[in-house]
XYZ file of C-alpha atoms in Angstrom:
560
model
C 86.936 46.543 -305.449
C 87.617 44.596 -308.423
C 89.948 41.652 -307.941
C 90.865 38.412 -309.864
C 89.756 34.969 -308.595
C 93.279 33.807 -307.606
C 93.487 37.698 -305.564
C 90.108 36.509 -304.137
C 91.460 33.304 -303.171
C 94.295 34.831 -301.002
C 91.897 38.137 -299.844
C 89.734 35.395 -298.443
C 92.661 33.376 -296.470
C 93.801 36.630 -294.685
C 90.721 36.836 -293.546
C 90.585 33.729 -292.129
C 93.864 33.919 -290.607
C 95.955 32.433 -292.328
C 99.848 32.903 -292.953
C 100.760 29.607 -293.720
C 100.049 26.902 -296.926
C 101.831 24.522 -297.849
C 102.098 23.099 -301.541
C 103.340 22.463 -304.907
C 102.396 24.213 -307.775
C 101.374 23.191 -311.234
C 99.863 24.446 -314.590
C 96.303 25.244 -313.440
C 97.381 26.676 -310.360
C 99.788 29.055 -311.620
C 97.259 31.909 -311.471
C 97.080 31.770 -307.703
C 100.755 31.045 -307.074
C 102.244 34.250 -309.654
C 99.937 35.944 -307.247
C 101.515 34.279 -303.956
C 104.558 35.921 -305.855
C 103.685 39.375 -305.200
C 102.283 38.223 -301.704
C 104.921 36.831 -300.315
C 105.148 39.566 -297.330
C 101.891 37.860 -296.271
C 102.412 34.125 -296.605
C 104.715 31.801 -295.734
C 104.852 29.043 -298.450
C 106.260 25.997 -297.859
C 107.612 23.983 -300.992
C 107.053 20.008 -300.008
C 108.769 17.520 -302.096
C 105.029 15.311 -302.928
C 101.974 16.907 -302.881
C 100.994 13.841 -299.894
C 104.011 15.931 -297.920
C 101.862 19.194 -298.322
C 98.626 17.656 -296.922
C 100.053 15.800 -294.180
C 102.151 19.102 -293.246
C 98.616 20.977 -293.299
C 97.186 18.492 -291.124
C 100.641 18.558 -288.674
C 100.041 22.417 -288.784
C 96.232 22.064 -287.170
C 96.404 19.253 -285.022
C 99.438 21.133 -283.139
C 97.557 24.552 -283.168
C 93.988 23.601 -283.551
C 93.821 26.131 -286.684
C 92.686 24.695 -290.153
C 95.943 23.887 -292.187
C 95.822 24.801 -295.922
C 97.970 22.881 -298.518
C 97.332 23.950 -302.386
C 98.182 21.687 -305.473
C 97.863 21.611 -308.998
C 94.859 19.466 -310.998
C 95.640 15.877 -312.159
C 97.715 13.515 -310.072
C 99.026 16.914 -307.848
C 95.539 16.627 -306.400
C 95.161 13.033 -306.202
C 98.424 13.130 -304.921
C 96.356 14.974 -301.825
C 93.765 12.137 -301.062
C 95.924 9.951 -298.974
C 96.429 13.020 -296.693
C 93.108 14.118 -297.042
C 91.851 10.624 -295.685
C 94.093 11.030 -292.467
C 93.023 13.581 -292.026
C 89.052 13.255 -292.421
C 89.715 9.981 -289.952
C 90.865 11.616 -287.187
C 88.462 15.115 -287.405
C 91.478 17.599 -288.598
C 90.338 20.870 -289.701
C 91.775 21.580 -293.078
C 91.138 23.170 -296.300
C 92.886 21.631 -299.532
C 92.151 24.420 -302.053
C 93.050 22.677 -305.842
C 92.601 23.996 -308.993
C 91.249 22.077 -312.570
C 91.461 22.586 -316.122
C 89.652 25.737 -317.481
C 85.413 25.552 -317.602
C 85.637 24.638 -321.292
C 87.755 21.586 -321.125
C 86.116 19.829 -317.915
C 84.630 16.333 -318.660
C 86.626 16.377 -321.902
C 89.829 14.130 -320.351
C 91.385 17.001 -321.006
C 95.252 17.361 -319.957
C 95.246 16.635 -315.966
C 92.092 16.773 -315.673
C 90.396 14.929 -312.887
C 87.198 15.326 -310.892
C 89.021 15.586 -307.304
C 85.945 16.918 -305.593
C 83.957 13.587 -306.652
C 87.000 11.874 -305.737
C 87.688 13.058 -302.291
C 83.732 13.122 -301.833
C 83.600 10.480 -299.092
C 86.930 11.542 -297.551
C 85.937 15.203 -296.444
C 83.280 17.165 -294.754
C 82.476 18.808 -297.821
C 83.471 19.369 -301.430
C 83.076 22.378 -303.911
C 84.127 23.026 -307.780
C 83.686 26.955 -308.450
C 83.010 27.460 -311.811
C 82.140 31.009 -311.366
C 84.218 34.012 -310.337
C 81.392 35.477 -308.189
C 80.971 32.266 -306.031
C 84.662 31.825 -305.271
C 84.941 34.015 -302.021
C 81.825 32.786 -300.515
C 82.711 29.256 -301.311
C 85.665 29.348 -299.679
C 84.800 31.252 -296.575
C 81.575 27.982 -296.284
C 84.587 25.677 -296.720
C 86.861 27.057 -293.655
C 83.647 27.473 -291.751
C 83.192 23.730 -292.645
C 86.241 22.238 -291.484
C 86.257 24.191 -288.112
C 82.894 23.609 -286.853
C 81.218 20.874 -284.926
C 83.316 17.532 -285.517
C 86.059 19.566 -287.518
C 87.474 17.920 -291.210
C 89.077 18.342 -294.569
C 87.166 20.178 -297.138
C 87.897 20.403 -301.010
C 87.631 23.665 -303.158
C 88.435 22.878 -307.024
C 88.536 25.758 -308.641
C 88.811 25.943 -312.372
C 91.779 28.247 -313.987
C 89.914 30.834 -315.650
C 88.073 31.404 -312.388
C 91.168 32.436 -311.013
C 91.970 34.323 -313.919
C 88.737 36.266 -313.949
C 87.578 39.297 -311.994
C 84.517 40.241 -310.028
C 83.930 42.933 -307.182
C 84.875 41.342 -303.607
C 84.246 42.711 -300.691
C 86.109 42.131 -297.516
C 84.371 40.561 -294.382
C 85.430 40.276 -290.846
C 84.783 36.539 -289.850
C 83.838 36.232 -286.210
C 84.975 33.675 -283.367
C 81.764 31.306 -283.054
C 81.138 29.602 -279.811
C 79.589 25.712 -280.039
C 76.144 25.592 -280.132
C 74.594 24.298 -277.390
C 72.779 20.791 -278.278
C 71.994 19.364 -274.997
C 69.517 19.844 -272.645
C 69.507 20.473 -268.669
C 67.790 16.916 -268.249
C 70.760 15.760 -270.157
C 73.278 17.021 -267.417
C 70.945 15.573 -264.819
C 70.797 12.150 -265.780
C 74.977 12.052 -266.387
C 75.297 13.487 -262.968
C 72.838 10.992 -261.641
C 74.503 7.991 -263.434
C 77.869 8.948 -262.253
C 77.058 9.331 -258.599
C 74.956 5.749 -258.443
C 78.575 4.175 -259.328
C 81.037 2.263 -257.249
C 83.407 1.664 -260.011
C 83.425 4.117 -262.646
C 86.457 4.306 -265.294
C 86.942 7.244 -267.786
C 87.988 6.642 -271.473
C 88.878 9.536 -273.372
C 89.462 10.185 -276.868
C 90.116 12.521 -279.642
C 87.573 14.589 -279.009
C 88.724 15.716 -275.487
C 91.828 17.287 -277.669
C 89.669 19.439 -280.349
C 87.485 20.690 -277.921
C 90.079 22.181 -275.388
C 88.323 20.046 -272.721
C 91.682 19.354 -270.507
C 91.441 21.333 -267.384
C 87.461 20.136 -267.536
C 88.964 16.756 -267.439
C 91.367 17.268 -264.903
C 88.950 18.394 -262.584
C 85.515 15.686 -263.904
C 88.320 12.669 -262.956
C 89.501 14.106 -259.760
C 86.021 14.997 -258.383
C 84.433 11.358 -259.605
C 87.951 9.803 -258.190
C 87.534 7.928 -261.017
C 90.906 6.256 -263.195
C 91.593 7.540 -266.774
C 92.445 5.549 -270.432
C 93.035 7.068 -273.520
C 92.707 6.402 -276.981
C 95.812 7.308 -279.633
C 94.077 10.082 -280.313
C 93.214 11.235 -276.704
C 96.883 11.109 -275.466
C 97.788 14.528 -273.769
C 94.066 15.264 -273.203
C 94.905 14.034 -269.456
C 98.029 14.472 -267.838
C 99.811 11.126 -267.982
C 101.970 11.559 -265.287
C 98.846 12.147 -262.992
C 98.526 9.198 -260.539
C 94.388 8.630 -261.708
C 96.017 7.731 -265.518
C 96.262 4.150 -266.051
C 97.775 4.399 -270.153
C 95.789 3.256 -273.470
C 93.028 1.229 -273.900
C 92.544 -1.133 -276.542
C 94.716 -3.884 -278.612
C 97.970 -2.437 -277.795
C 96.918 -0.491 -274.304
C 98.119 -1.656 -270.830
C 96.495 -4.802 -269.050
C 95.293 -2.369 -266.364
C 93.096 0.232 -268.484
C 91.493 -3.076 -270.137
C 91.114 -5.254 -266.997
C 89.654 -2.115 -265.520
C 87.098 -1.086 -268.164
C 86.197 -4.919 -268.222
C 84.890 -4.770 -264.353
C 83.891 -1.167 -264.079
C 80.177 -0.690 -263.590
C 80.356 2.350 -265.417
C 82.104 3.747 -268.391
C 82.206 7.351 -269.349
C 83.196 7.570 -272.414
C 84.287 11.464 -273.441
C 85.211 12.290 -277.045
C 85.893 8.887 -278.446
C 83.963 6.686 -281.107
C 84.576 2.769 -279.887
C 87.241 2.234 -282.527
C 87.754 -1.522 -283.213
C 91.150 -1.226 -281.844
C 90.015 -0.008 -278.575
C 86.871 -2.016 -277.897
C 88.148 -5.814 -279.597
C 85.102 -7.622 -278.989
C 82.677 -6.004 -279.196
C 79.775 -8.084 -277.804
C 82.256 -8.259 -274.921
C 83.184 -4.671 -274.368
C 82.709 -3.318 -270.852
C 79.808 -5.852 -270.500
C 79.819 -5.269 -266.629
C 78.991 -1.180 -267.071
C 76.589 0.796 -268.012
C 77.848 3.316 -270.988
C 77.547 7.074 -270.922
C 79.013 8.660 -274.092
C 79.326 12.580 -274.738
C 80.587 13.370 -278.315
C 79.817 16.156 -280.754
C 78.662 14.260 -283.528
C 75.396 12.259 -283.147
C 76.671 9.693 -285.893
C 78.681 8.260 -283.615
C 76.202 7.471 -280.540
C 75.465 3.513 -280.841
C 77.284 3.140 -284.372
C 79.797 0.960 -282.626
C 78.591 -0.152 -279.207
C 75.374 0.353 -277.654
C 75.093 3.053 -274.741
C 73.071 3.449 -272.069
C 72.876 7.015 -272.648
C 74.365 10.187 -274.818
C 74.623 13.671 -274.570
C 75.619 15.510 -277.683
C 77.619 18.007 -277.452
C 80.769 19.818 -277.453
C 82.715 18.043 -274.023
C 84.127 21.198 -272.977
C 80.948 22.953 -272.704
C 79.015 19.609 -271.259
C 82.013 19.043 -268.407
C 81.830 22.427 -267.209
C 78.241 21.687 -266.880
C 78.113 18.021 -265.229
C 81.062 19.680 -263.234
C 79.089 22.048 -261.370
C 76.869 19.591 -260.085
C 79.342 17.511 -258.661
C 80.590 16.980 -255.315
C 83.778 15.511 -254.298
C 83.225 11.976 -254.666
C 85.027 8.718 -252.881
C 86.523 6.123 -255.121
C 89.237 4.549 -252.742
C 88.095 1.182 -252.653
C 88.048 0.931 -256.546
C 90.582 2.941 -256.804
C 93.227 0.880 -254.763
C 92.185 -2.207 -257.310
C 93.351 -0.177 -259.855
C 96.667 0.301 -258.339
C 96.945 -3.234 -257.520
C 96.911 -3.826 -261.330
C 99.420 -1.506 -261.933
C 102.069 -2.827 -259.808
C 101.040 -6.205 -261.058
C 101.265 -5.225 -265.040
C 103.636 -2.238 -265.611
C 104.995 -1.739 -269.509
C 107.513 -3.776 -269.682
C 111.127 -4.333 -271.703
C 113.939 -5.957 -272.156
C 116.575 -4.228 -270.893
C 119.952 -5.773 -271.872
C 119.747 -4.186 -275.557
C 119.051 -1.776 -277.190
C 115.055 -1.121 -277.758
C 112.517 1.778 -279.217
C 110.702 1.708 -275.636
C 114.820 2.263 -274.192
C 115.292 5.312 -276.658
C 111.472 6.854 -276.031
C 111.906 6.576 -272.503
C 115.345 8.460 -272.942
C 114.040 11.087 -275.336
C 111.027 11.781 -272.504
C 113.534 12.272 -269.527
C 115.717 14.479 -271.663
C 112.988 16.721 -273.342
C 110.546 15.901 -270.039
C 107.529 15.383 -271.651
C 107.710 19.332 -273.035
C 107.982 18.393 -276.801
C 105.736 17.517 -279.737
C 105.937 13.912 -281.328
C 104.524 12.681 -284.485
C 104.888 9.412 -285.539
C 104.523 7.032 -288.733
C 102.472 3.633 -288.083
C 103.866 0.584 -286.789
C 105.005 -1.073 -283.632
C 107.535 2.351 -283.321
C 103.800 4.084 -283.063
C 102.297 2.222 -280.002
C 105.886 2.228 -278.231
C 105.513 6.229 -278.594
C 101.803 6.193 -276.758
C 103.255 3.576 -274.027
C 106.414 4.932 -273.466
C 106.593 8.777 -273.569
C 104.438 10.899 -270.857
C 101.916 13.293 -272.822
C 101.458 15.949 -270.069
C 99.721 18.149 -272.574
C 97.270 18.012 -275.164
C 97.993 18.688 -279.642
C 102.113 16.727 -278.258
C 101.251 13.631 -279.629
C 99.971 13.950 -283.757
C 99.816 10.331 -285.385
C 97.775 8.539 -287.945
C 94.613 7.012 -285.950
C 91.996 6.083 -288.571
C 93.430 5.331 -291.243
C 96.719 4.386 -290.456
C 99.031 5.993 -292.641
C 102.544 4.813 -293.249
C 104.407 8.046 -294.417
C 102.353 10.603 -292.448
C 105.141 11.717 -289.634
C 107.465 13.731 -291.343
C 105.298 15.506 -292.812
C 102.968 16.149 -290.437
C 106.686 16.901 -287.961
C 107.407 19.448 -290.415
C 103.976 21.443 -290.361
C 103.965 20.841 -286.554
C 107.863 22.775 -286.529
C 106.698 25.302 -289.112
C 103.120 26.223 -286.420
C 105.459 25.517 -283.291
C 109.227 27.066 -284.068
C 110.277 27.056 -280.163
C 109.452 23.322 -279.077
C 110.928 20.253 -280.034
C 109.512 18.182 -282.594
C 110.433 14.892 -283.187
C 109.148 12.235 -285.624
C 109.678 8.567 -284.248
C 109.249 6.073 -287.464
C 110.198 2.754 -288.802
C 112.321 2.386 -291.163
C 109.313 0.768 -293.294
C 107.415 3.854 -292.881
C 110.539 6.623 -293.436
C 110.777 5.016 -296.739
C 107.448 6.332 -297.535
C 108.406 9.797 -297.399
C 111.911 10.348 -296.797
C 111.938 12.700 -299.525
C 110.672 15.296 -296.905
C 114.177 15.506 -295.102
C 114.193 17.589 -298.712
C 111.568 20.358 -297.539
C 113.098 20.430 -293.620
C 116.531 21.364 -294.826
C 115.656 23.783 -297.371
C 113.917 25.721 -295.209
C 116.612 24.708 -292.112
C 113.927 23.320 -290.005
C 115.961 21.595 -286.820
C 113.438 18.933 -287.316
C 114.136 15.340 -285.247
C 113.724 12.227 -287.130
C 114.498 9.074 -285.321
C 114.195 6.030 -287.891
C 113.302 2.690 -285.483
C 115.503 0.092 -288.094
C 114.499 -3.500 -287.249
C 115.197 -4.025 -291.576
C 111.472 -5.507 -291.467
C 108.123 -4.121 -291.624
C 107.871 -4.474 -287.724
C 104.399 -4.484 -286.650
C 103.228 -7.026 -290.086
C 106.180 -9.355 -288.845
C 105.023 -9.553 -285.779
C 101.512 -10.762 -286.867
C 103.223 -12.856 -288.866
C 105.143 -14.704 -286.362
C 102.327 -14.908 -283.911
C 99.459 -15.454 -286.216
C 100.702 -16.709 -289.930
C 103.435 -19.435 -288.523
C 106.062 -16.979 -289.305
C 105.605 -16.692 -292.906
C 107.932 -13.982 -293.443
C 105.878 -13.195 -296.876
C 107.368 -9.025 -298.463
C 107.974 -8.023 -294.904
C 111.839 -8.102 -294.718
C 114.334 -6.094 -296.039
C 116.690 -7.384 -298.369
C 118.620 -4.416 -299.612
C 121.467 -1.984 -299.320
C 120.053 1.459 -298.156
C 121.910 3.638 -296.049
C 119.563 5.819 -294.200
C 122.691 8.050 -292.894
C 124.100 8.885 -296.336
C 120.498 9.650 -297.527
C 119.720 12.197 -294.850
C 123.127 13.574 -295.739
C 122.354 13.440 -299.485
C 119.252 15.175 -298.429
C 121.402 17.863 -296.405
C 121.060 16.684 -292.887
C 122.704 15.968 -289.891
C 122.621 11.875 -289.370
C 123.891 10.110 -286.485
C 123.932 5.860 -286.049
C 123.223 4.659 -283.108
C 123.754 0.551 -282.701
C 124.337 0.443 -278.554
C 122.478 2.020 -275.590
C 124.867 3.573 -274.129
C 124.765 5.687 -278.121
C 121.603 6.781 -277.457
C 121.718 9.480 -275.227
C 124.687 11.355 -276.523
C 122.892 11.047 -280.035
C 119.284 12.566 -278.873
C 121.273 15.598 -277.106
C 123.277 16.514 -279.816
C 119.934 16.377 -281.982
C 118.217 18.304 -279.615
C 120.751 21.238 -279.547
C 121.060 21.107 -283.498
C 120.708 23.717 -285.598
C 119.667 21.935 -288.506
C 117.096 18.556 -289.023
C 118.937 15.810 -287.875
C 118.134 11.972 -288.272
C 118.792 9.319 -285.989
C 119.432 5.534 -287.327
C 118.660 3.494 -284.710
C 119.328 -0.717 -285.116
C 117.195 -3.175 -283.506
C 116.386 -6.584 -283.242
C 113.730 -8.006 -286.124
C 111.773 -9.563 -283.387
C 111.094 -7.130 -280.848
C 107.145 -7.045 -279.689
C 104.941 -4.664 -278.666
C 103.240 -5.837 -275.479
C 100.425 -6.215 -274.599
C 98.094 -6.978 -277.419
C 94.937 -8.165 -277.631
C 94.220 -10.338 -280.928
C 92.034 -9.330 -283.573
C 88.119 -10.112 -282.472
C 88.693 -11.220 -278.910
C 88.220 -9.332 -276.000
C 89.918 -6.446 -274.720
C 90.476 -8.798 -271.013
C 92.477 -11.399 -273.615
C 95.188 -9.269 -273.438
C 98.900 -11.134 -273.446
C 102.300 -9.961 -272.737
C 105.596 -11.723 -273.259
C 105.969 -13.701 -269.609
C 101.967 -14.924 -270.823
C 103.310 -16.448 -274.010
C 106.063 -17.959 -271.827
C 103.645 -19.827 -269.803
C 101.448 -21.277 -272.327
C 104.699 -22.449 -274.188
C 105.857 -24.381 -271.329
């Protein structure tokens, strides 16, 4: 049948699945969206106030569903306003296809009127990047793209498409696409040698990551820790993987993780290390990382095996598929010796608080016992970030969506917003700073137009928390564009914006403010004041080792 590009483009998204984009359209995009027009029985669109709202909405969509999110924009800045969200996104392996489209084929490389070349833009920020230039390429192009970003180590990929493309016609014909299982990359001998390594150790640790989330690995997990007997860290981006209300988790590893999970990994004699790439902020020093253990690493992508810290041994391969494996030639295993030293560190070195105010680990804590644990959080990037991965217990995996890689200040409503949109009968609450809401807040905008009961508690210190607090330890408190000296109401902008907004100044606020959120109707946001000086504890500083890490009572001593 003979269709036009822009009824190709949407032809070939049905086919993948897809129901849901999220966008803003523009002049060289109007093609596709007249036709989303007289589509609209088959699409839900979602209008974002910034084109950076639309990608990090996508990217909220897939991390909570573990589908590729789709955000569309317009040529020019409308698809440069995509690459910040792109870049999260590529950092922290989210499976997403921006589709853009450019000036027509005449005009390219002329500076023509918002023209920009996106695709060479984007280039080292996504799996893959197209420009169709030609009608008949468009539907193949974009089913290689979704392919793309779903396979192996899933990612963002690019398709620019130029407006007469979509404007054009060509015969299309439909294709079913087809549920592909992994391919299988590693060997028997591969499974041996884990299984062989694992069973020669008296103190093994676990530290998961990311990659124990994408590949549904969880109840492989669940039962690899409990046969080994073995304790469990995470990484940001593992949280949920493993339960963390089961007795073998022992929290986060890494510059902000607990003193256990890096005293631990510092003495273990081996560390099995499942989905996770040896981010700086996990492994400090790294001449110093886990320098007692031998290092097993499984992981999809081969890129990753000794590009941070050298292992002992890798298998490559989705973990799922390798767990079941090293599973079945396990026996039970006895860890009780190492085991009960792991304990003893946890009674010695719980999280800590203070607990005569009012603090972001107080309200967390709260919001866990209230929604217990059966919610999904995003979260901007700041101190309010690492409170959310200490303080509330991920039970399950694609609950906890934040920035990892890159870091991105802005991200969590956003990405709350595509998580509500993919998940309309669970909770989802953004925690931010009031340094990151500022980023964004314009996407209180998109929740209440489309009366998404959206949470959005805004952590308001009046500084940019986690900067200050490098400041004060590191920079002799040289308080240099990191506070606040203005007049902004966060209250009367949510209400501007047409939500519910609630202050909360006292503890005993909190609680009655997080219910009546929860039982709203309609996106709600939560101004909650702290102290300019609250901490997160522990921390490790930059470039020492992961066993240097401090608390409060530790900077106490040395003061004294």
């Amino acid at each position: 049948m003979q269709l036009t590009g822009a009824q190709i483009v949407l032809e070939c998204l049905k086919e993948q699945g897809v129901n849901t984009i999220f966008g803003y359209p523009g002049g060289t995009i109007l093609n596709i969206y007249d036709e989303l027009y007289k589509q609209s029985d088959n699409f839900l669109h979602i209008l974002t106030s910034h084109e950076q709202g639309a990608a990090h909405a996508a990217d909220g969509y897939a991390r909570s569903t573990g589908k590729v999110g789709v955000c569309f924009a317009t040529s020019g800045p409308g698809s440069t306003n995509l690459v910040t969200g792109i870049a999260t996104a590529y950092m922290d392996s989210v499976p997403m296809v921006a589709i853009t489209c450019n000036v027509t084929l005449p005009l390219l490389g002329k500076d023509s009127f918002q023209e920009v070349d996106i695709a060479g833009i984007t280039m080292p920020i996504t799996k893959h990047g197209y420009i169709v230039k030609d009608v008949k390429e468009l539907a193949d192009t974009i089913r290689k793209a979704f392919k793309i970003a779903r396979s192996g180590r899933p990612g963002p990929v690019l398709v620019d498409i130029t407006k007469d493309v979509t404007a054009k016609t060509c015969d299309f014909r439909p294709v079913v696409i087809a549920d592909e299982e992994p391919a299988k990359t590693f060997k028997t001998d591969d499974i041996n040698t884990a299984v062989k390594m694992i069973k020669a150790s008296k103190r093994p640790y676990i530290y998961v990551g990311g990659g124990a989330v994408i590949s549904g690995a969880s109840e492989e997990l669940k039962k690899f820790a409990e046969l080994v007997q073995a304790p469990v860290c995470d990484t940001l981006m593992g949280k949920g993987a493993f339960d963390g209300t089961n007795k073998l988790y022992t929290g986060m590893i890494g510059m902000h993780g607990t003193k256990t999970s890096n005293f631990g990994v510092s003495e273990c004699d081996l560390l099995i290390t499942l989905g996770a790439r040896f981010s700086d902020r996990v492994t400090g020093n790294a001449k110093t990382f886990a320098s007692k253990a031998k290092i097993l690493q499984i992981d999809i992508d081969a890129a990753e095996i000794n590009k941070n810290i050298h292992v002992n041994y890798a298998i490559v391969g989705d973990l799922k598929k390798v767990l079941e494996c090293i599973n079945s030639k396990l026996d039970q295993m006895d860890h009780s010796q190492w085991l009960a030293k792991i304990d003893e560190y946890k009674e010695k070195y719980p999280l800590s608080y203070d607990t005569s105010k009012l603090t972001c680990p107080y309200i967390i804590e709260e919001l866990d016992k209230l929604t217990k644990g059966d919610a999904i959080i995003t979260t901007d990037v700041g101190q309010h970030q690492m409170w959310a991965a200490q303080y509330y217990k991920y039970r399950e995996p694609r609950t906890f969506l934040t920035s990892g890689g890159l870091g991105t200040m802005g991200y969590g409503l956003g990405a709350c917003i595509g998580a509500k949109v993919a998940n309309p009968d669970k909770h989802v609450i953004n925690i931010a700073g009031d340094g990151c809401f500022r980023m964004n807040m314009n996407e209180l905008a998109t929740a209440s137009r489309y009366d998404l009961p959206v949470i959005e508690i805004v952590i308001n210190n009046s500084v940019l928390g986690m900067v200050r607090q490098w400041q004060t330890l590191f920079y002799e408190q040289h308080y240099s564009q990191t506070v606040f000296h203005d007049k902004v109401d966060y209250c009367k902008v949510a209400e501007g914006l047409g939500c519910m907004a609630i202050r909360v100044t006292k503890k005993s606020e909190v609680v009655p403010a997080l219910k009546k959120a929860l039982k709203s109707d309609k996106p709600v946001l939560i101004d909650c004041i702290i102290e300019e000086d609250d901490k997160v504890f522990p921390m490790v500083p930059a470039g020492a080792s992961i066993s240097d890490a401090f608390d409060e009572k530790d900077l106490s001593s040395k003061s004294e």
